[in-house]
Amino acid sequence: MTVTEITPLDKRRSKVILDEDFALALYNGEIKRYHIETGEELPEETYREIMEEILLKRAVERVCYLLKSSDKTEQELRKKLKDGYYPGEAIDYAIEFLKKHRYINDEEYGRRYVEYHSTKKSKRQIQYELQRKGLSKEAVTDILEEHPVDEEAQIRDYIRRKRLEPEAMTLEERRKAMAALGRKGFSFETVNRVFGSKYGDDGAF
């Protein structure tokens, strides 16, 4: 592999670009120790030593540190490592380490996420956010079947918090309120059903 460029990332680290499209981050002291220079070849044995002695361990340390602040999915952790210029081999190694020691489990993450947000977010919004975090559509569907989201209760709570009186609202006011709920992911059918129903014996929402 040829070292095509060495670019500073900060005062202590630099990005080493190999063969024009493969990059990894090393401390400046490590670059000097391994005699890495622009335009020079990086021997395979040297690269393997860097990978096994430095990058694999550092990737594990990095993901463990990231998990201290908050739970994350596999996709989120992979992106964090990729953004930090960790090679694919180091990323795979770190993720497998976490799975082996049961530090990450996307389905468990999804269940905790739904349990926490089921009274605050619509089913559609939860589906979107979990899939964006890397969970499959099928996994999210299964989780939501296990932990149903009571959207009607959320809409009634919205009506109370906003101090709305659906029966006294003008058509334009009702449209604005329903549009706001629609932007939160609630379906027209569910919103309309709540707005058109009675809540409580006195008919108040």
PDB file of C-alpha atoms in Angstrom, residues 7-15 26-29:
ATOM      1  CA  THR A   7      -3.575  15.258   6.692  1.00  0.00           C
ATOM      2  CA  PRO A   8      -3.732  16.707  10.240  1.00  0.00           C
ATOM      3  CA  LEU A   9      -7.015  16.077  12.075  1.00  0.00           C
ATOM      4  CA  ASP A  10      -6.027  18.036  15.176  1.00  0.00           C
ATOM      5  CA  LYS A  11      -2.862  18.830  17.127  1.00  0.00           C
ATOM      6  CA  ARG A  12      -2.269  15.184  18.059  1.00  0.00           C
ATOM      7  CA  ARG A  13      -3.699  13.085  15.234  1.00  0.00           C
ATOM      8  CA  SER A  14      -3.504  12.834  11.469  1.00  0.00           C
ATOM      9  CA  LYS A  15      -5.426  11.044   8.741  1.00  0.00           C
ATOM     10  CA  LEU A  26      -3.209   7.659  13.894  1.00  0.00           C
ATOM     11  CA  TYR A  27      -1.499   9.749  16.521  1.00  0.00           C
ATOM     12  CA  ASN A  28       1.448  11.713  15.199  1.00  0.00           C
ATOM     13  CA  GLY A  29       3.798   9.770  17.467  1.00  0.00           C
TER      14      GLY A  29
END
